[in-house]
Amino acid sequence: MKSTFFPHFTIGVDAYDAIPSICGDYGHTAVIVGGNKSRAAAEPLIRRACEGHIDILGSFLYGDDATF
């Protein structure tokens, strides 16, 4: 399957697998920032994709309402 990278998001079946190659250029530590629902859904997948590549230092709520 093909993934497509856009400046502010990536789509595709293997999009989470691309996190280390995309974000690794910016460093080796990161935090996860988002709403409660999005973090609950994506955080386990993000953490799994980053194992051994990027250290996730924390997870933080941004806002309280859905925003673009």
XYZ file of C-alpha atoms in Angstrom, residues 9-43:
35
model
C -0.287 14.720 8.334
C 0.417 11.351 6.727
C -2.192 8.922 5.465
C -1.925 5.275 4.522
C -2.093 1.803 5.962
C 1.501 1.949 7.186
C 1.512 5.637 8.185
C 2.462 4.904 11.806
C 5.471 2.892 10.621
C 6.765 6.035 8.881
C 6.986 8.041 12.129
C 10.622 7.159 12.937
C 11.883 8.013 9.447
C 9.948 11.292 9.279
C 10.380 12.494 12.862
C 13.853 11.049 13.393
C 15.322 13.897 11.343
C 14.218 16.285 14.097
C 15.664 14.390 17.058
C 15.278 11.250 19.140
C 12.854 12.393 21.843
C 9.230 13.470 21.488
C 5.948 14.008 23.283
C 2.454 13.131 22.107
C 0.044 16.083 22.077
C -3.647 15.918 21.225
C -7.182 15.557 22.471
C -8.284 12.800 24.806
C -10.018 10.778 22.101
C -7.231 11.049 19.549
C -4.536 10.174 22.061
C -6.525 7.196 23.337
C -6.867 5.892 19.796
C -3.421 6.670 18.402
C -1.006 6.660 21.326
